Coordinates of C-alpha atoms in Angstrom, one line a residue:
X1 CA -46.8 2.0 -6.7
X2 CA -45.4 2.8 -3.4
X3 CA -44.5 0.7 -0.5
X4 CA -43.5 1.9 2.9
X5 CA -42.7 -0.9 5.7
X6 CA -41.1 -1.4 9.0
X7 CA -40.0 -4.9 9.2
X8 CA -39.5 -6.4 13.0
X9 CA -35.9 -6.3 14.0
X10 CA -35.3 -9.4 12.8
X11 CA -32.0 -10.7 12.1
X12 CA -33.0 -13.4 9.7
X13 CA -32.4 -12.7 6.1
X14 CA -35.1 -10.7 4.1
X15 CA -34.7 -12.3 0.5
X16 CA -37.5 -10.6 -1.2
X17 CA -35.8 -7.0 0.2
X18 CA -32.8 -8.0 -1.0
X19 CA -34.8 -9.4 -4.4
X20 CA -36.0 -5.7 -4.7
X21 CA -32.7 -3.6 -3.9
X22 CA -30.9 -5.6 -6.4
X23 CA -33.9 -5.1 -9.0
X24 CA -33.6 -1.2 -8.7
X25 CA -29.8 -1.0 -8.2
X26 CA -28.6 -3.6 -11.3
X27 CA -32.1 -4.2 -13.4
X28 CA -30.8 -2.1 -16.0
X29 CA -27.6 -3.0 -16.3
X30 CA -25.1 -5.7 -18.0
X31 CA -22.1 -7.6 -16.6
X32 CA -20.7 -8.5 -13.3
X33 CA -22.2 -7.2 -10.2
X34 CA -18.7 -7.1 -7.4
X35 CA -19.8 -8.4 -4.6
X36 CA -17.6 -7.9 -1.3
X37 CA -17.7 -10.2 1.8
X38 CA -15.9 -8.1 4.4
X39 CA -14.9 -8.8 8.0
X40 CA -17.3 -6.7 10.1
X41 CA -15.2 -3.4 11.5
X42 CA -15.1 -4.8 15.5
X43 CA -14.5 -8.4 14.5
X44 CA -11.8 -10.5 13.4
X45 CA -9.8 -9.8 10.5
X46 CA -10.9 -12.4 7.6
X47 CA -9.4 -12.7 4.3
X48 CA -11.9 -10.9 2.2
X49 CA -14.0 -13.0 -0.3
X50 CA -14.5 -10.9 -3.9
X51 CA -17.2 -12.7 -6.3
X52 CA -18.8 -11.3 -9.8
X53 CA -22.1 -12.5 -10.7
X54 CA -23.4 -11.8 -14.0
X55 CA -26.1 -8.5 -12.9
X56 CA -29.5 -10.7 -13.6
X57 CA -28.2 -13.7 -11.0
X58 CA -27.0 -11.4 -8.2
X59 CA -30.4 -11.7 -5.7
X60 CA -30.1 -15.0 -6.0
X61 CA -26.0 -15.6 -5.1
X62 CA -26.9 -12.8 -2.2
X63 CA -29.6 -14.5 -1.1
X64 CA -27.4 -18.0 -0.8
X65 CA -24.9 -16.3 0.5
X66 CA -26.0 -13.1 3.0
X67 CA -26.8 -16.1 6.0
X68 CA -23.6 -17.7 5.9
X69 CA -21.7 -13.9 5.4
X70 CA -23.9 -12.9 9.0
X71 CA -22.9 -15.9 10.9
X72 CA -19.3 -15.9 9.8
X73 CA -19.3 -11.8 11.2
X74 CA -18.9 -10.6 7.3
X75 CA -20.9 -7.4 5.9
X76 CA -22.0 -7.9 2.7
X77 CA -21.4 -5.5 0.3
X78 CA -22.0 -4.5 -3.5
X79 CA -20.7 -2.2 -6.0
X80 CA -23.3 -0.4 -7.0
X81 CA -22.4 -0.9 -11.0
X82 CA -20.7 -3.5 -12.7
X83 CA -17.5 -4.6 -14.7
X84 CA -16.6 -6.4 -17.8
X85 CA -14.7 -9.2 -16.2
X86 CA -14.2 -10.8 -12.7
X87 CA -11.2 -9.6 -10.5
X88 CA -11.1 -6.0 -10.2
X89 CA -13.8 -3.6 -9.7
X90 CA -11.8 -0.4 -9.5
X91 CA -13.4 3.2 -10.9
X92 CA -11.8 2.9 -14.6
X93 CA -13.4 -0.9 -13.9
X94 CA -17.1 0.1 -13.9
X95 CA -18.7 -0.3 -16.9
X96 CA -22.4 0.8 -16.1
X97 CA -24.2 2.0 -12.7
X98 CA -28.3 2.6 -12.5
X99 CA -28.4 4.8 -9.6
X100 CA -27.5 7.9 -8.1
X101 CA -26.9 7.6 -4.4
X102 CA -26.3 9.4 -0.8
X103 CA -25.0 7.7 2.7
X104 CA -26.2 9.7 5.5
X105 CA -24.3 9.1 8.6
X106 CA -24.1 12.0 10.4
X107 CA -25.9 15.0 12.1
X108 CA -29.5 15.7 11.5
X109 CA -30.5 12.5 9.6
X110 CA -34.2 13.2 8.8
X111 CA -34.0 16.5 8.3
X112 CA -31.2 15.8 5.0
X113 CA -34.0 13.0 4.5
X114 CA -36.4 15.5 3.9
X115 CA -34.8 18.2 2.3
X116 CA -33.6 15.6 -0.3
X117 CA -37.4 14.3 -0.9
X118 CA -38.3 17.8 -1.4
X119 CA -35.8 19.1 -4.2
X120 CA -35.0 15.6 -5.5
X121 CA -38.0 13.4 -5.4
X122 CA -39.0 10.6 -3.9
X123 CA -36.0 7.6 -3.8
X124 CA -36.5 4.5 -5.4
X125 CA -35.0 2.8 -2.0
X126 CA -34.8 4.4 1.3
X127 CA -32.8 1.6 3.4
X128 CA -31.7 1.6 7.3
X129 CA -27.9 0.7 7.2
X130 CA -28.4 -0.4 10.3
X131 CA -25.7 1.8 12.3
X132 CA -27.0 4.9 14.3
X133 CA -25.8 8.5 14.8
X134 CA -24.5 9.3 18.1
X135 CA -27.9 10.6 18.9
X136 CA -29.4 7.3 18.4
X137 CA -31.2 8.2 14.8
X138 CA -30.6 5.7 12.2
X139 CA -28.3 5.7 9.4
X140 CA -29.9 6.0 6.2
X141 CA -29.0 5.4 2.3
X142 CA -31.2 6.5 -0.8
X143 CA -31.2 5.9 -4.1
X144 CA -32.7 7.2 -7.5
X145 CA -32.9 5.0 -10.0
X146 CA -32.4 6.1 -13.2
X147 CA -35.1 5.2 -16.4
X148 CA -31.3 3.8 -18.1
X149 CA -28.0 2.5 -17.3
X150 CA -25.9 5.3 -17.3
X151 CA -22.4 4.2 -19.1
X152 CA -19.1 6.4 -20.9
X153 CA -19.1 9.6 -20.2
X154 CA -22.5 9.1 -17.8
X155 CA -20.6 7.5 -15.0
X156 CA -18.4 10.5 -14.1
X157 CA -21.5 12.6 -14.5
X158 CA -23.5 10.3 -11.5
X159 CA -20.6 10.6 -9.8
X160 CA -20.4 14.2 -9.4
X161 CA -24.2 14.2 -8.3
X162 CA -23.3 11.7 -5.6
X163 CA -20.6 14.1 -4.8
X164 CA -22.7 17.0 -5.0
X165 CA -25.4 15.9 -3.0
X166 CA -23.2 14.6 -0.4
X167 CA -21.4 18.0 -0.1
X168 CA -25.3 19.8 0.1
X169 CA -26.4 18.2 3.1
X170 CA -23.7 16.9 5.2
X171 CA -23.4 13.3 3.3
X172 CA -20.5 10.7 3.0
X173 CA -18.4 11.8 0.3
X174 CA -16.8 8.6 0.0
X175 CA -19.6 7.8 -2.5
X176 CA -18.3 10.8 -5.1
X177 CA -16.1 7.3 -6.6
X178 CA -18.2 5.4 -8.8
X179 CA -16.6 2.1 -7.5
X180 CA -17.7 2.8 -3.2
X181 CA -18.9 -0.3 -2.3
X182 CA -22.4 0.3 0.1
X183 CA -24.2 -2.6 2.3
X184 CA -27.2 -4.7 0.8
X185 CA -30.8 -4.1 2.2
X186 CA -31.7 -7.2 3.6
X187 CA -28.7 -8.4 4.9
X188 CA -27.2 -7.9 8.6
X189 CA -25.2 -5.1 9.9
X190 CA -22.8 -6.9 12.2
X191 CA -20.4 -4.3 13.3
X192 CA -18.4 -4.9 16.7
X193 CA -20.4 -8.7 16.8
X194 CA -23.7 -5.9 17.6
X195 CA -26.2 -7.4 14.8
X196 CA -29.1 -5.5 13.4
X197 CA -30.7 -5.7 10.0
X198 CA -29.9 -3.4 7.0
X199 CA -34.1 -2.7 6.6
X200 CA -35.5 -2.0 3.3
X201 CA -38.0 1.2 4.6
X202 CA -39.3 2.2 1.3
X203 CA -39.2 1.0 -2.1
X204 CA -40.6 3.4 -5.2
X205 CA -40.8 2.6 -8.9
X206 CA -40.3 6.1 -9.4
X207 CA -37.6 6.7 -12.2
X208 CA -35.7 9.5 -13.3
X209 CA -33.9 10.7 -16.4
X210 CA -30.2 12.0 -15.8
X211 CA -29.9 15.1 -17.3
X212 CA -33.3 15.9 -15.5
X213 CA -32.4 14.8 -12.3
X214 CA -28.7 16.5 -13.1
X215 CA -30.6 20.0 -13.4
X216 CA -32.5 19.7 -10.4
X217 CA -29.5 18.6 -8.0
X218 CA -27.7 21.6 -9.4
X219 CA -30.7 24.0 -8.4
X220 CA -30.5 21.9 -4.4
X221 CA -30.0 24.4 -2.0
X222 CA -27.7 23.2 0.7
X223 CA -28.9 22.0 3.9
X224 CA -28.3 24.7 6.6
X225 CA -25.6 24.0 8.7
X226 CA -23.8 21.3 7.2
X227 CA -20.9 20.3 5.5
X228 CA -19.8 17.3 3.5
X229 CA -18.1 14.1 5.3
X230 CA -15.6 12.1 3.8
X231 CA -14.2 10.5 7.4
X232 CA -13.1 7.6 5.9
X233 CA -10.8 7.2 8.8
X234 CA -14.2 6.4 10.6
X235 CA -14.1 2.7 12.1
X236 CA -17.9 1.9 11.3
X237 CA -16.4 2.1 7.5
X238 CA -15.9 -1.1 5.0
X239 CA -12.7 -2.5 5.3
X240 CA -10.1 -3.6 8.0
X241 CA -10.1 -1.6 11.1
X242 CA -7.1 0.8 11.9
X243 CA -6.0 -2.4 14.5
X244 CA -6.0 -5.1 11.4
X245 CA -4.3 -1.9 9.6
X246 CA -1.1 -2.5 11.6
X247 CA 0.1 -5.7 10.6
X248 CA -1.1 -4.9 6.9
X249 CA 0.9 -4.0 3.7
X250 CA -1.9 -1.8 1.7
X251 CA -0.5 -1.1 -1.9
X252 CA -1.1 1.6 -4.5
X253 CA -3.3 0.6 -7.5
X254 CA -6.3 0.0 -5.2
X255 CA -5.0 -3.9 -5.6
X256 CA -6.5 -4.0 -1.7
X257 CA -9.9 -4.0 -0.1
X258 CA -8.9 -0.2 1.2
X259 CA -6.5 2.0 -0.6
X260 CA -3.8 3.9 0.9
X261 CA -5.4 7.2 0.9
X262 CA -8.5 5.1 3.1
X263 CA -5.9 3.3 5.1
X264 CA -4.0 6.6 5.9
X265 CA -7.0 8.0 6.8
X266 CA -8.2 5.3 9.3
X267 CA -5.3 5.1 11.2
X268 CA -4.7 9.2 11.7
X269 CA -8.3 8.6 12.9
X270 CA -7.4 5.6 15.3
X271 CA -4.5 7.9 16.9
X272 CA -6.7 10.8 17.3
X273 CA -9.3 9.1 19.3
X274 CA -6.5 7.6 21.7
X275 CA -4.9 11.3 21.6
X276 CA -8.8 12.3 22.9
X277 CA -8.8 9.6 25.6
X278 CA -5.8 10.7 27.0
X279 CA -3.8 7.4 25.6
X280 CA -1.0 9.1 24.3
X281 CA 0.7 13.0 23.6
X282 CA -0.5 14.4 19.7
X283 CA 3.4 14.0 18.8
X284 CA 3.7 10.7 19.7
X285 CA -0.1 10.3 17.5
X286 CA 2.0 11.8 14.7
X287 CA 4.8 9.9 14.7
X288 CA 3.4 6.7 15.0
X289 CA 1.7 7.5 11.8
X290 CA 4.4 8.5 10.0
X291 CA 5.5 5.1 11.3
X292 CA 2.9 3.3 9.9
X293 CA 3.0 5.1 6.5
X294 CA 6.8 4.3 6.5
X295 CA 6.3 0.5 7.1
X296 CA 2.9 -0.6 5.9
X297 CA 2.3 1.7 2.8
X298 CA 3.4 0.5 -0.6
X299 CA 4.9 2.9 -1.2
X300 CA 5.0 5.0 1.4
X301 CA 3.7 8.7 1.3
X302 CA 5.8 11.5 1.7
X303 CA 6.0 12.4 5.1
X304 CA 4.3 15.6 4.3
X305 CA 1.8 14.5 2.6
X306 CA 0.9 12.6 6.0
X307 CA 1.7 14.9 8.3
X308 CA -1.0 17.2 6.0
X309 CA -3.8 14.9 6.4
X310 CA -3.3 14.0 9.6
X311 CA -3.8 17.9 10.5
X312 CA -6.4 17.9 8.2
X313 CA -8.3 15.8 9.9
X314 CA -7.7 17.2 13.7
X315 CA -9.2 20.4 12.7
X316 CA -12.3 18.1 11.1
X317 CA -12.2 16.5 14.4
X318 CA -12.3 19.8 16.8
X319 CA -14.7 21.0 14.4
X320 CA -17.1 18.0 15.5
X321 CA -15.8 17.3 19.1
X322 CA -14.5 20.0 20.5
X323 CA -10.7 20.8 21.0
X324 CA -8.4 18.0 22.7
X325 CA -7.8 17.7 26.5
X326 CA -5.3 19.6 27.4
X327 CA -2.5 17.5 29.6
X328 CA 0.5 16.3 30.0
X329 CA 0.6 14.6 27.4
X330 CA -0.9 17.1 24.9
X331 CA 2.0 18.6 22.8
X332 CA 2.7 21.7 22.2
X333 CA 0.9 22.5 18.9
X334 CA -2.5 21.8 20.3
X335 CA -1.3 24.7 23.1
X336 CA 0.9 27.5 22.8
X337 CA 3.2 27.0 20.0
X338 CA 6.4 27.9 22.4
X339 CA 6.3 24.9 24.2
X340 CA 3.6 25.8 26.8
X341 CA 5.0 28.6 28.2
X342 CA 2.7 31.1 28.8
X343 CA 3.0 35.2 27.8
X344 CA 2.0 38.2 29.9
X345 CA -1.4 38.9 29.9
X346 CA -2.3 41.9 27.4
X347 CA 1.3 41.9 25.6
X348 CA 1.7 41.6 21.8
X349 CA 2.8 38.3 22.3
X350 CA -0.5 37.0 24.5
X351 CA -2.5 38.9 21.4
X352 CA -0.9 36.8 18.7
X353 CA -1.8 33.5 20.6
X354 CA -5.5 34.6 21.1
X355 CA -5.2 35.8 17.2
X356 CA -3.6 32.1 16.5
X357 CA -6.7 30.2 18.5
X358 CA -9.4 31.9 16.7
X359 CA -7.8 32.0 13.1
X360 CA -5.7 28.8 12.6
X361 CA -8.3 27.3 10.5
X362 CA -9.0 30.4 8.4
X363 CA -6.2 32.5 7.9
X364 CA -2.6 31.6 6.4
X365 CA 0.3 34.0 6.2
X366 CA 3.3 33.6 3.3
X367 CA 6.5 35.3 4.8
X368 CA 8.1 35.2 1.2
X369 CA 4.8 36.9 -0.1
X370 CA 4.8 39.1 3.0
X371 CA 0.6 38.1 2.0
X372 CA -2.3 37.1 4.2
X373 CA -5.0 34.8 2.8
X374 CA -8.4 34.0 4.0
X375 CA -10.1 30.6 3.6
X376 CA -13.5 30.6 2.2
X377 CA -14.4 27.3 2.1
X378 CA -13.9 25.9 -1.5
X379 CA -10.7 27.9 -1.8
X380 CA -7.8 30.4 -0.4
X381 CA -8.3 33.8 -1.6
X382 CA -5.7 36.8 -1.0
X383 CA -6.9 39.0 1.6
X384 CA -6.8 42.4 -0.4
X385 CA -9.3 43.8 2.3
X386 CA -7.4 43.5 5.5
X387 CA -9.4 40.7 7.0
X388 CA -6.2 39.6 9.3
X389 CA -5.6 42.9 10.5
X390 CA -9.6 43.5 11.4
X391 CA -9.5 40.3 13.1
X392 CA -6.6 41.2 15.2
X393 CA -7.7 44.7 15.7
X394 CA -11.0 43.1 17.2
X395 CA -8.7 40.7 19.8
X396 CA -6.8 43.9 20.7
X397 CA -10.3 46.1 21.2
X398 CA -11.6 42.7 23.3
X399 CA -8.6 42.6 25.4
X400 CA -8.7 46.4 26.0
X401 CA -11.9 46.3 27.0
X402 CA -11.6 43.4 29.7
X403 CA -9.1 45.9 31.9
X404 CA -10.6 48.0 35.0
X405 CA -10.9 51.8 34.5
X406 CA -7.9 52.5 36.4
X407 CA -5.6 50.8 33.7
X408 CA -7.2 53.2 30.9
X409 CA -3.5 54.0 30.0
X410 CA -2.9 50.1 30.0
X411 CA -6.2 49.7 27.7
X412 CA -5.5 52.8 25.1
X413 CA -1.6 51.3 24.3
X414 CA -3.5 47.7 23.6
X415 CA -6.2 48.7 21.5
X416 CA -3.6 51.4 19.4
X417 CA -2.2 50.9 16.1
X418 CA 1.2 50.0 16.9
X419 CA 0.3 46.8 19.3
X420 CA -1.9 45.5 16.2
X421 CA 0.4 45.7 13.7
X422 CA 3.4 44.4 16.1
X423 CA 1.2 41.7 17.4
X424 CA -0.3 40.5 13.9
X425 CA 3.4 40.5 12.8
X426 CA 4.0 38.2 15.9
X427 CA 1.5 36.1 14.5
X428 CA 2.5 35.4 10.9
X429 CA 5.0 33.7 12.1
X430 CA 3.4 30.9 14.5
X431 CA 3.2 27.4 13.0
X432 CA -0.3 27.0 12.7
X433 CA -0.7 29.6 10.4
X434 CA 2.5 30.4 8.3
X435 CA 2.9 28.8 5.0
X436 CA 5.1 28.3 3.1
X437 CA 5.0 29.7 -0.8
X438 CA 6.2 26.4 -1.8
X439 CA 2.9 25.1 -0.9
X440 CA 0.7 26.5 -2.9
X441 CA -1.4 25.1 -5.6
X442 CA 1.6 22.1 -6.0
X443 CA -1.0 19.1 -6.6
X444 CA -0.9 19.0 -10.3
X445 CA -3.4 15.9 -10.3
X446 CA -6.2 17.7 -8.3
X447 CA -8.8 19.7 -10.4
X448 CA -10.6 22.2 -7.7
X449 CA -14.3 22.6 -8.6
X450 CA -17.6 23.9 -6.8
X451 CA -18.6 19.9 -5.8
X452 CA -15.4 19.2 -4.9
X453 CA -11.6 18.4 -5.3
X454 CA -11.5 16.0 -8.2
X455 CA -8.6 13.1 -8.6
X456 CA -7.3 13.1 -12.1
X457 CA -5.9 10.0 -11.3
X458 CA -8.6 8.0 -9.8
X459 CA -11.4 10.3 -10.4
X460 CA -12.3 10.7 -6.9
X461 CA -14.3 13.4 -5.7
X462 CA -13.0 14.8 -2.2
X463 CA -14.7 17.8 0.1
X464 CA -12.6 20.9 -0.4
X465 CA -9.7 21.1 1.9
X466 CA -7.7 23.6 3.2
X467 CA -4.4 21.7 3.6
X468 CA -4.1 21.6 0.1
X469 CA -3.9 25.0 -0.4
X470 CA -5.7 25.5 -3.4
X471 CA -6.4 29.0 -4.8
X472 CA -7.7 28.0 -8.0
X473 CA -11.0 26.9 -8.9
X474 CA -13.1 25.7 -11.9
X475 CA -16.2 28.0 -12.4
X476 CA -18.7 25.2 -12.7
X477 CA -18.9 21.4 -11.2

C-alpha cells in the first residue's frame, strides 16, 4: 500500500500523521520512547521538558501534547529508539531503534531524494521538516523501516548506515549517533516564532531486512558533488541557540540538552556569521570563543582543541559562502599572514602567498619532517610525488606568463627552478599550512574509517576532517 499526500499548510495538529510516523518509527520496538520538548531555535529559552512513554503509548502522549508544545514555541522531538528506563537517553542508553534514517538540509534536496529512492528503495516516511534550503526547496527526512527492531550489536551497525548515507549525498551527519533526536511528522515547526507544519508526504509499508539494506547502502554511489554536513553549529538545530549558549553551563557526560562538542560548535558558528556581517575582526571571533569555552564548558576544552574546530569550520564555511570580507576588521590570517603587508609583485615571497591561498586547505608542511602532505579527503597522505612543488611550479608558470614581452628576462627568472624551490620553501613556513609533528595522528579515541571518523567514546560518527590530522585509516566502514 502506498500513500502519497500534500496536506494544506495547516498549522493544526495532524494526529493520524503523527499516529503513522510513530507506528513505523517505534511499532517494533520495546521500552521508553524519549520524547524532547525543546524551545524553538529563535524563541525564548525554556527549561526543556524530557518525558519516556512506554513505545506502544507514545502517539497518543504526542498527540496530547504536540498543541500545547506549538503554542508554548516548543519543537517536539523524539529519539528515534528507546531506553530501558526514564532519565537519560544517551547512545550507550538506546536499547532498540526500527529505522534507518537521513536529514536532508542542504543543497540539491530532490535530487539526494531521488538518488536515494533509486539505490535504496522507496522510504517508509518521506516527511517535510518544515525548514527550507536557502533556495526555498524544503527540508526533507526519510526513513526505512526495518522488518525488526534492530538491538546489540545492530544499533552501531544502523548507525554507520545513517552515517554512510549522510556522507553519500550531502546529508546531516549529526544522525551517525544512534541517540540524534529528529522532529515528529505532524507536529509544528516553529523556528524564529515562523510556524509551518512538519507534513507527513508519503507513507510506505515497505520493509527492509538489515543486512540487505546494509549491502545495498555499501554499493550507493555518492551523489555528485556533495559532501557530508555535520554543521551542528547551525542555528536551525535542536537545542539552545548560540545566544541562550552564553549564559549556559553545558557539561560533559551529555547530562544537557546539547553536549559540549554541539555547543562549541554553535557558538564558533554564531561568531563566524557576525565575523561575515562585518560585526567584529576573526581574532576577536576567536577569542571570544575561547572565552566562552573557558567559562561555560564543564570542563573546558583545551584551547587547542577549540582553536582547531573553530578553523575547521571557517574553511567549511568559505567552502559554502565564499571567503570573508576583507576589512578592517578582518585579521590577518584571513589575509596575508604578515600582518597585511603586502609583497612585490612576482617575488618569491608574493609566490608563496598565491601558493598559501590556493593550498591552505589541501596541503600541510612538517618542518621537523622537512615533509609535504596532501589531503585527500578521508585522510593526509605523504606527498612522495611532488604534488607541492607541481602546484607551486604552476603559480610560478601563471605568474610568468601574466608579464609583457619586454620583461621576458623578468618572466624566465620566475618561472626557473631556483624561484620555485626558494618560494615553496617560503611557503612551508606560513601558518596556514605548517604543522607541527606533534600533531599528527594524537587522538587516540578516534577510529578513521571510509564512513567516517568514529568516537570510541561516544560512538559518534563525524565527516572526515582535516584538522585532525589523521593519516591512518581502517580499510572498510
Amino acid at each position: 500500500m502506498n500513500t502519497r499526500s500534500l496536506p494544506e499548510h495547516s498549522l493544526s495538529i495532524d494526529e493520524a500523521a503523527i499516529r503513522t510516523y510513530c507506528e513505523v518509527v517505534f511499532g517494533y520496538l520495546e521500552g521508553l520512547a524519549p520524547l524532547r520538548f525543546l524551545s524553538e531555535s529563535g524563541t525564548p529559552h525554556q527549561t526543556p521538558r524530557l518525558e519516556f512513554p512506554a513505545a506502544k503509548d507514545v502517539a497518543a502522549r504526542l498527540i496530547a501534547m504536540a498543541k500545547r508544545a506549538a503554542d508554548a514555541q516548543r519543537a517536539v522531538y523524539v529519539v528515534p529508539g528507546t531506553v530501558g528506563a526514564p532519565g537519560s537517553a544517551r547512545a550507550e542508553d538506546i536499547l532498540q531503534t526500527g529505522v534507518v534514517l537521513v536529514d536532508l538540509d542542504t543543497g540539491d534536496i530532490g535530487a539526494a531524494r531521488d538518488h536515494l529512492v533509486q539505490h535504496l528503495g522507496t522510504p517508509s516516511l518521506e516527511v517535510a521538516s518544515g525548514g527550507l534550503t536557502a533556495s526555498g526547496e524544503p527540508k526533507l527526512h526519510l526513513y526505512w523501516r526495518l522488518t525488526e527492531a534492530a538491538e546489540g550489536a545492530d544499533l552501531a551497525r544502523v548507525a554507520r548506515l545513517r552515517a554512510a548515507i549522510a556522507a553519500k549525498v550531502g546529508g546531516d551527519g549529526a544522525f551517525g549517533s544512534i541517540h540524534q533526536p529528529i522532529r515528529v511528522a505532524g507536529t509544528v515547526h516553529g523556528k524564529s516564532g515562523k510556524q509551518a507544519p512538519v507534513r507527513l508526504i508519503e507513507h510506505d509499508t515497505v520493509e527492509y531486512e538489515l543486512a540487505e539494506f546494509a549491502e545495498v547502502v555499501a554499493a550507493m554511489p555518492s551523489l555528485a558533488n556533495t559532501a557530508p554536513v555535520f554543521d551542528i553549529g547551525h542555528p536551525g538545530k535542536a537545542g539552545p541557540s548560540a545566544k541562550a549558549l552564553a549564559t549556559r553551563r553545558i557539561r560533559a557526560g551529555d547530562v544537557d540538552e546539547i553536549s559540549r562538542f554541539e555547543a562549541i560548535s554553535r557558538v564558533i558558528g554564531h561568531w563566524l556569521r557576525n565575523v561575515r556581517l562585518g560585526q567584529c575582526p576573526l581574532d576577536d571571533a576567536r577569542e571570544a570563543v575561547l572565552d566562552h569555552n573557558r567559562a561555560m564548558i564543564d570542563p573546558p576544552w583545551e584551547d587547542a582543541r577549540v582553536l582547531r574546530e573553530f578553523e575547521a569550520l571557517r574553511k567549511r564555511d568559505i567552502e559554502r559562502n565564499g571567503a570573508f570580507p576583507h576589512t578592517a576588521a578582518t585579521d590577518a590570517s584571513e589575509g596575508d599572514p604578515a600582518g597585511h603587508i603586502t609583497p612585490p609583485p612576482q617575488s618569491e615571497d608574493a609566490l608563496a602567498a598565491t601558493f598559501v591561498d590556493d593550498q591552505a586547505g589541501l596541503t600541510r608542511h612538517v618542518a621537523a619532517w622537512g615533509r609535504w602532505f596532501t589531503w585527500t579527503g578521508p585522510i593526509w597522505e605523504r606527498d612522495e610525488v611532488g604534488h607541492a612543488r607541481e602546484r607551486m611550479r604552476q603559480v610560478c608558470r601563471a605568474a610568468a606568463a601574466s608579464l609583457p614581452t619586454e620583461k621576458l628576462h623578468e618572466a624566465r627568472r620566475t618561472a626557473s627552478d631556483k624561484t620555485i624551490a626558494a618560494a615553496l620553501r617560503i611557503a612551508a613556513s606560513d601558518p596556514r599550512v605548517a604543522a607541527r609533528a606533534s600533531e599528527w595522528d594524537t587522538h587516540t579515541m578516534l577510529l578513521n574509517t571510509p564512513a567516517g571518523v568514529v568516537d570510541l567514546e561516544s560512538g559518534e560518527i563525524t565527516p572526515h576532517d582535516p584538522a585532525l590530522h589523521l593519516t591512518q585509516m581502517t580499510s572498510a566502514s
